[in-house]
Amino acid sequence: MPSRTLPRVAAGLRSASERGLLALLMLMFLAGSVLPPGAASSPDLANRNSKAGHDHCQPSQELPEDRHNATKKAFPVLSFDYHHVQKPFEISLWVLLASLMKLGFHLIPRLSSIVPESCLLIVVGLLVGGLIKVVGEKPPVLDSDLFFLCLLPPIILDAGYFLPIRPFTENVGTILMFAVVGTLWNAFFVGGLLYGVCQIRGTDLGHVDLLACLLFGSIISAVDPVAVLAVFEEIHINELLHILVFGESLLNDAVTVVLYHLFEEYAGVGSVSMVDVCLGVISFLVVSIGGILVGTIYGILAAFTSRFTSHTRVIEPLFVFVYSYMAYLSAEVFHLSGIMALIACGAVMRPYVEANISHKSHTTIKYFLKMWSSVSETLIFIFLGVSTVAGEHRWNWTFVIVTVILCLVARVLGVVGLTYIINKFRIVKLTTKDQFIVAYGGLRGAIAFSLGYLLNEVQFPTRNMFLTAIITVIFFTVFVQGMTIRPLVDLLAVKKKQETKRSINEEIHTQFLDHLLTGIEDICGHYGHHHWKDKLNRFNKKYVKKCLIAGERSKEPQLIAFYHKMEMKQAIELVESGGGVKMPSAMPSTVSMQNIQPKKPVSDRVLPQISKGREEEIRKILRTNLQRTRQRLRSYNRHTLVADPYEDGWNELLLKRQKIIELEKKVGSFETPAASRSRWAEMTKMSNYLTVPAAAPDSPTMSRARLASDPQAYSSKPGSDNLPTIKVDLASPQSPDSVNLVDELSKRAGQGEEPDEDGGLVMKVPSSASGKDTKEDQNGAKDQQRLMRCLSDPGPSADEEEEDEPFLH
Amino acid sequence: MGAFQSVPNEHDFQELADKTGFSLEQIRNLHKRFKQLSHNEDTLRREDFNTISDLSCNPIRAQIIEAFFDKRNFHQDAEGSVQEIGFEEFLTVMSHFRPPELNMTEERREAVRREKLRFLFNMHDTDNDGTITLEEYRHVVEELLSRSGTIEKETAKAIADAAMLEVASITMGHMEPDEFYEGITFDHFLKILNGVEIESKMHIRFLNVDTTTMSCHK
């Protein structure tokens, strides 16, 4: 082993206890002897978190003299050079520890439903920190650079990219009010009163001056997005409350940044003039608007870049990450609000990027964002725990207790007071319950800690006391409030999020309502929200989309995009249900087209066209999705990803599907999208697999693919029927390869319909096609049809929607 | 129904305020707008609506205008449409877009919801037979997509069909192949829009003060 003169973290990690804890893992590593290099190289690939850990583990010191311990003796057959891999190795260990912990919590039944994950992680951090300390090493502290440059951005980008735009913009006034005025109020209330308390004789705090108190107040007053996300995601609160608290936590960054720099600046000087206050206000505007501007510019750049990536799909996701990170860093360069820049960047680029990139890239982006943010979050909480053990603490009972109480009081007063004002302007008023949850959800977190950690010990002799108080407040909010908020939500019967899929009807009526309200506003002659939103939409459609989105998709209206997405989903559902564990013997609903079709013959039914290329793409996706088994993880929050096994159940699946189809035939009903959807709903209930709310109308790219197959299962009896009442719509394009897959069936069915790929869509079979041939069509052609449809109906997999709006989970 | 006198007095306004729930200021503002639209006449015709330039690019413009002339929206048990409306009718139609009150009781909320949904339903159910038939639904979707440029009618149709199937499967459950789903009744309409909080969404902000747009914290 190398000598002991190593950086503190390294030493801490190499300590015997640490190894004891992770002995098993290391054994695995060594046995395989693959992992160390693999782990070492992993951070270099792209993983910012690992880089983060990297920076962290060796904050600044580099000890070159320790590095050269090569020997000049006999050629070593087996050499030991831990130094060589030390840093990446330790980073990997930390990440691994974090991930394993996360994994472990959810293996323990019911634990994660009682205690929020963030609490458990902090406890783990405390334990690990304690262990490191017990063996006499110095545990690492959550380094501020590491935190702000590496751990925080993925979480914020994840939040910004998946920001539910609609509720956010609808409530932006309230959010800003809470974020700006609320944070200011909190900062000054806490800071001011704390100063008052410090002046009381006997508290032993007389040396704390006003500016330091205000600085402390501004650090402690900001609601933390990481903590809020971690807790709110698990309680499934309704959309309004979620966006209020979460939006506040994001937007208060600008206020915190300005206050922090302002007070830090003047703490040395000792006095603040009126001019400084004015400068502070201006600075706030610059910081926030500048941050948004920087983010928007990068967002547009990213969107524009993604327009040209159609030939290099592999690096598409990278642009999203790199542009966003650049936005964050660029904002930080000027001390603008990096968080706001990231949010703006993610929100601006998303609709355009999604229209441009391929389905796979979209999935990659989602997975990566989730993975990064998940690991970051885990590491942040663990490090919070470790840092608690590591840091030097100056525990002052008065100061700590007063801080905790003041924080609570300020929050409650702030929320109640602001709501009183806001409700005068709001149309949907905030009720008392809402206010309570907003107040109670004001969790503090690692941002406060990192800001406190950044303080200069020389300038602020009370830094350690501040840090102790900050940690106490964080622990109090995360543990007490975080753990009790779920029972309280249940107790108060606060409206929860509706976990329903958005139906096509709802989409139609939402859009209808939008236009209606815009129209009514126009008739009333005043220009309200709807009017401007409509103007913006039209501008977007007319100019922006043309510039930023390549090809046809720029013209696709939202409703159609939504529809295509639904179509695909249904197709996948159909396919997946076929491969599922359960044969749909009990089909809940069997409504088919002729149930709603007017009885007269309709002669102009034509199905949407699909291009050959698109179809191929679709088919590919379908194939991948088909091979997915139905073993899914229970989804518990946004970080849960669906398992993506590339398993070869293809043949088995196919057989099963055939059985199902035969079954269906016996039932004599047609699989319709509606039917499949409701069946799907049932299945999801069982498997607890779909826990996602409304799908975003702006759907991922792939879902826009025009699906050849109509969702309605029109069946046809080629060349066999004698009742030419309805004409047949061939449900799907039938391509040679799908036919191959099912060739027994197709043989049985006869060759009646084997159109070329493009022709399959608009298939009118005038005479052969037959009328309401639904009832007891035992003809094999039907099976074939249906099977064909199953096979060629592809789409984004069902997990699509699981991830689609993960963020409000 | 009756035409309002050209210079309405406060008393009339008060009466209207009681009837429709608007405040006096809101009524005054709306009256001003009414006069402006009708070119100082006592009644408003369809052509007057066509002059609103902002409305011209609204895809569902025709339905919106028609809603103002639909007797079903006048809180009376009448059917059919009229050729011109007075201020009272105008106000009555507008009152469907009033924001919800704070602290509504459950029943009240439900009533408001029903009333608003009824308004929407009537917009779709053009022939007033109590159901939105497939044809009517297709028409709605076509109109919605009508301003989006090159949208094939078939796509609209396919969407409407899919939506209709969805309604049928949600509301009817199992259907025999020879059964026929007539169309969306109001009950079914309520059911499918269960997830949309129409009572809090279907509203616009009526100005209390006679100014142009104020910036508002929503």
mmCIF file of N, CA, C and O in Angstrom, chain B residues 1 46 63-76 78-83 85 89 93 96 118-119 121-128:
data_model
loop_
_atom_site.group_PDB
_atom_site.id
_atom_site.type_symbol
_atom_site.label_atom_id
_atom_site.label_comp_id
_atom_site.label_asym_id
_atom_site.label_seq_id
_atom_site.Cartn_x
_atom_site.Cartn_y
_atom_site.Cartn_z
ATOM 1 N N MET B 1 -84.264 38.930 -23.811
ATOM 2 C CA MET B 1 -84.804 38.837 -25.135
ATOM 3 C C MET B 1 -85.041 40.238 -25.669
ATOM 4 O O MET B 1 -84.596 40.598 -26.730
ATOM 5 N N ARG B 46 -74.577 38.290 -36.219
ATOM 6 C CA ARG B 46 -73.399 37.458 -36.526
ATOM 7 C C ARG B 46 -72.326 38.255 -37.255
ATOM 8 O O ARG B 46 -71.137 38.062 -37.031
ATOM 9 N N GLN B 63 -68.040 28.086 -34.293
ATOM 10 C CA GLN B 63 -68.767 27.547 -33.143
ATOM 11 C C GLN B 63 -68.930 28.586 -32.041
ATOM 12 O O GLN B 63 -69.963 28.653 -31.396
ATOM 13 N N ILE B 64 -67.885 29.363 -31.850
ATOM 14 C CA ILE B 64 -67.962 30.370 -30.790
ATOM 15 C C ILE B 64 -69.077 31.352 -31.099
ATOM 16 O O ILE B 64 -69.906 31.671 -30.245
ATOM 17 N N ILE B 65 -69.087 31.814 -32.320
ATOM 18 C CA ILE B 65 -70.119 32.790 -32.675
ATOM 19 C C ILE B 65 -71.501 32.162 -32.553
ATOM 20 O O ILE B 65 -72.427 32.754 -32.002
ATOM 21 N N GLU B 66 -71.583 30.944 -33.009
ATOM 22 C CA GLU B 66 -72.881 30.276 -32.961
ATOM 23 C C GLU B 66 -73.373 30.144 -31.516
ATOM 24 O O GLU B 66 -74.565 30.251 -31.249
ATOM 25 N N ALA B 67 -72.440 29.931 -30.620
ATOM 26 C CA ALA B 67 -72.825 29.760 -29.214
ATOM 27 C C ALA B 67 -73.534 30.998 -28.685
ATOM 28 O O ALA B 67 -74.393 30.895 -27.800
ATOM 29 N N PHE B 68 -73.188 32.132 -29.216
ATOM 30 C CA PHE B 68 -73.834 33.357 -28.735
ATOM 31 C C PHE B 68 -75.271 33.475 -29.229
ATOM 32 O O PHE B 68 -76.056 34.228 -28.679
ATOM 33 N N PHE B 69 -75.573 32.750 -30.267
ATOM 34 C CA PHE B 69 -76.925 32.859 -30.817
ATOM 35 C C PHE B 69 -77.751 31.619 -30.529
ATOM 36 O O PHE B 69 -78.799 31.417 -31.117
ATOM 37 N N ASP B 70 -77.214 30.795 -29.660
ATOM 38 C CA ASP B 70 -77.904 29.553 -29.356
ATOM 39 C C ASP B 70 -78.815 29.768 -28.156
ATOM 40 O O ASP B 70 -78.353 30.136 -27.080
ATOM 41 N N LYS B 71 -80.071 29.521 -28.349
ATOM 42 C CA LYS B 71 -81.019 29.792 -27.260
ATOM 43 C C LYS B 71 -80.744 28.933 -26.032
ATOM 44 O O LYS B 71 -81.111 29.282 -24.924
ATOM 45 N N ARG B 72 -80.136 27.784 -26.260
ATOM 46 C CA ARG B 72 -79.893 26.912 -25.114
ATOM 47 C C ARG B 72 -78.953 27.548 -24.106
ATOM 48 O O ARG B 72 -78.928 27.170 -22.950
ATOM 49 N N ASN B 73 -78.171 28.482 -24.567
ATOM 50 C CA ASN B 73 -77.215 29.096 -23.657
ATOM 51 C C ASN B 73 -77.778 30.303 -22.920
ATOM 52 O O ASN B 73 -77.053 30.991 -22.218
ATOM 53 N N PHE B 74 -79.060 30.561 -23.119
ATOM 54 C CA PHE B 74 -79.628 31.760 -22.486
ATOM 55 C C PHE B 74 -80.316 31.452 -21.166
ATOM 56 O O PHE B 74 -81.111 32.244 -20.686
ATOM 57 N N HIS B 75 -80.068 30.301 -20.611
ATOM 58 C CA HIS B 75 -80.713 29.918 -19.348
ATOM 59 C C HIS B 75 -82.214 29.840 -19.493
ATOM 60 O O HIS B 75 -82.954 30.133 -18.573
ATOM 61 N N GLN B 76 -82.670 29.563 -20.654
ATOM 62 C CA GLN B 76 -84.108 29.400 -20.818
ATOM 63 C C GLN B 76 -84.329 28.042 -21.460
ATOM 64 O O GLN B 76 -83.434 27.510 -22.104
ATOM 65 N N ALA B 78 -85.333 26.944 -24.069
ATOM 66 C CA ALA B 78 -85.691 27.125 -25.463
ATOM 67 C C ALA B 78 -84.619 26.503 -26.337
ATOM 68 O O ALA B 78 -83.499 26.271 -25.907
ATOM 69 N N GLU B 79 -84.988 26.267 -27.546
ATOM 70 C CA GLU B 79 -84.035 25.683 -28.466
ATOM 71 C C GLU B 79 -83.964 26.532 -29.714
ATOM 72 O O GLU B 79 -84.739 27.451 -29.908
ATOM 73 N N GLY B 80 -83.026 26.155 -30.534
ATOM 74 C CA GLY B 80 -82.904 26.868 -31.795
ATOM 75 C C GLY B 80 -81.982 28.052 -31.664
ATOM 76 O O GLY B 80 -81.400 28.302 -30.617
ATOM 77 N N SER B 81 -81.860 28.758 -32.724
ATOM 78 C CA SER B 81 -80.959 29.896 -32.675
ATOM 79 C C SER B 81 -81.683 31.158 -33.102
ATOM 80 O O SER B 81 -82.725 31.110 -33.736
ATOM 81 N N VAL B 82 -81.122 32.241 -32.695
ATOM 82 C CA VAL B 82 -81.738 33.526 -33.003
ATOM 83 C C VAL B 82 -80.845 34.280 -33.975
ATOM 84 O O VAL B 82 -79.696 33.917 -34.198
ATOM 85 N N GLN B 83 -81.390 35.306 -34.518
ATOM 86 C CA GLN B 83 -80.623 36.080 -35.493
ATOM 87 C C GLN B 83 -79.829 37.200 -34.841
ATOM 88 O O GLN B 83 -78.778 37.572 -35.309
ATOM 89 N N ILE B 85 -78.939 39.177 -30.896
ATOM 90 C CA ILE B 85 -79.061 39.083 -29.450
ATOM 91 C C ILE B 85 -78.930 40.468 -28.823
ATOM 92 O O ILE B 85 -78.237 41.345 -29.355
ATOM 93 N N GLU B 89 -78.659 38.787 -23.364
ATOM 94 C CA GLU B 89 -78.240 37.477 -23.857
ATOM 95 C C GLU B 89 -76.719 37.401 -23.933
ATOM 96 O O GLU B 89 -76.105 36.393 -23.573
ATOM 97 N N VAL B 93 -74.482 34.642 -21.969
ATOM 98 C CA VAL B 93 -73.498 33.728 -22.556
ATOM 99 C C VAL B 93 -72.136 33.950 -21.902
ATOM 100 O O VAL B 93 -71.432 33.001 -21.554
ATOM 101 N N HIS B 96 -71.122 32.263 -18.571
ATOM 102 C CA HIS B 96 -70.606 30.898 -18.492
ATOM 103 C C HIS B 96 -69.103 30.883 -18.271
ATOM 104 O O HIS B 96 -68.534 29.853 -17.954
ATOM 105 N N ARG B 118 -72.133 21.815 -19.835
ATOM 106 C CA ARG B 118 -73.315 21.864 -20.685
ATOM 107 C C ARG B 118 -73.094 22.852 -21.833
ATOM 108 O O ARG B 118 -73.473 22.598 -22.978
ATOM 109 N N PHE B 119 -72.481 23.937 -21.492
ATOM 110 C CA PHE B 119 -72.190 24.925 -22.529
ATOM 111 C C PHE B 119 -71.306 24.307 -23.615
ATOM 112 O O PHE B 119 -71.582 24.425 -24.809
ATOM 113 N N PHE B 121 -70.927 21.193 -24.253
ATOM 114 C CA PHE B 121 -71.672 20.123 -24.907
ATOM 115 C C PHE B 121 -72.572 20.700 -25.994
ATOM 116 O O PHE B 121 -72.650 20.195 -27.107
ATOM 117 N N ASN B 122 -73.220 21.794 -25.642
ATOM 118 C CA ASN B 122 -74.109 22.411 -26.621
ATOM 119 C C ASN B 122 -73.350 22.907 -27.847
ATOM 120 O O ASN B 122 -73.888 22.936 -28.947
ATOM 121 N N MET B 123 -72.134 23.320 -27.614
ATOM 122 C CA MET B 123 -71.360 23.768 -28.764
ATOM 123 C C MET B 123 -71.101 22.623 -29.734
ATOM 124 O O MET B 123 -71.024 22.809 -30.937
ATOM 125 N N HIS B 124 -70.924 21.434 -29.166
ATOM 126 C CA HIS B 124 -70.667 20.286 -30.037
ATOM 127 C C HIS B 124 -71.949 19.730 -30.622
ATOM 128 O O HIS B 124 -71.982 19.300 -31.761
ATOM 129 N N ASP B 125 -72.976 19.721 -29.804
ATOM 130 C CA ASP B 125 -74.237 19.092 -30.220
ATOM 131 C C ASP B 125 -75.031 20.100 -31.041
ATOM 132 O O ASP B 125 -75.950 20.738 -30.564
ATOM 133 N N THR B 126 -74.683 20.193 -32.287
ATOM 134 C CA THR B 126 -75.260 21.270 -33.082
ATOM 135 C C THR B 126 -76.733 21.060 -33.390
ATOM 136 O O THR B 126 -77.480 22.019 -33.514
ATOM 137 N N ASP B 127 -77.154 19.819 -33.522
ATOM 138 C CA ASP B 127 -78.565 19.635 -33.878
ATOM 139 C C ASP B 127 -79.441 19.436 -32.657
ATOM 140 O O ASP B 127 -80.630 19.154 -32.791
ATOM 141 N N ASN B 128 -78.875 19.616 -31.502
ATOM 142 C CA ASN B 128 -79.644 19.596 -30.277
ATOM 143 C C ASN B 128 -80.489 18.350 -30.103
ATOM 144 O O ASN B 128 -81.662 18.414 -29.761
#
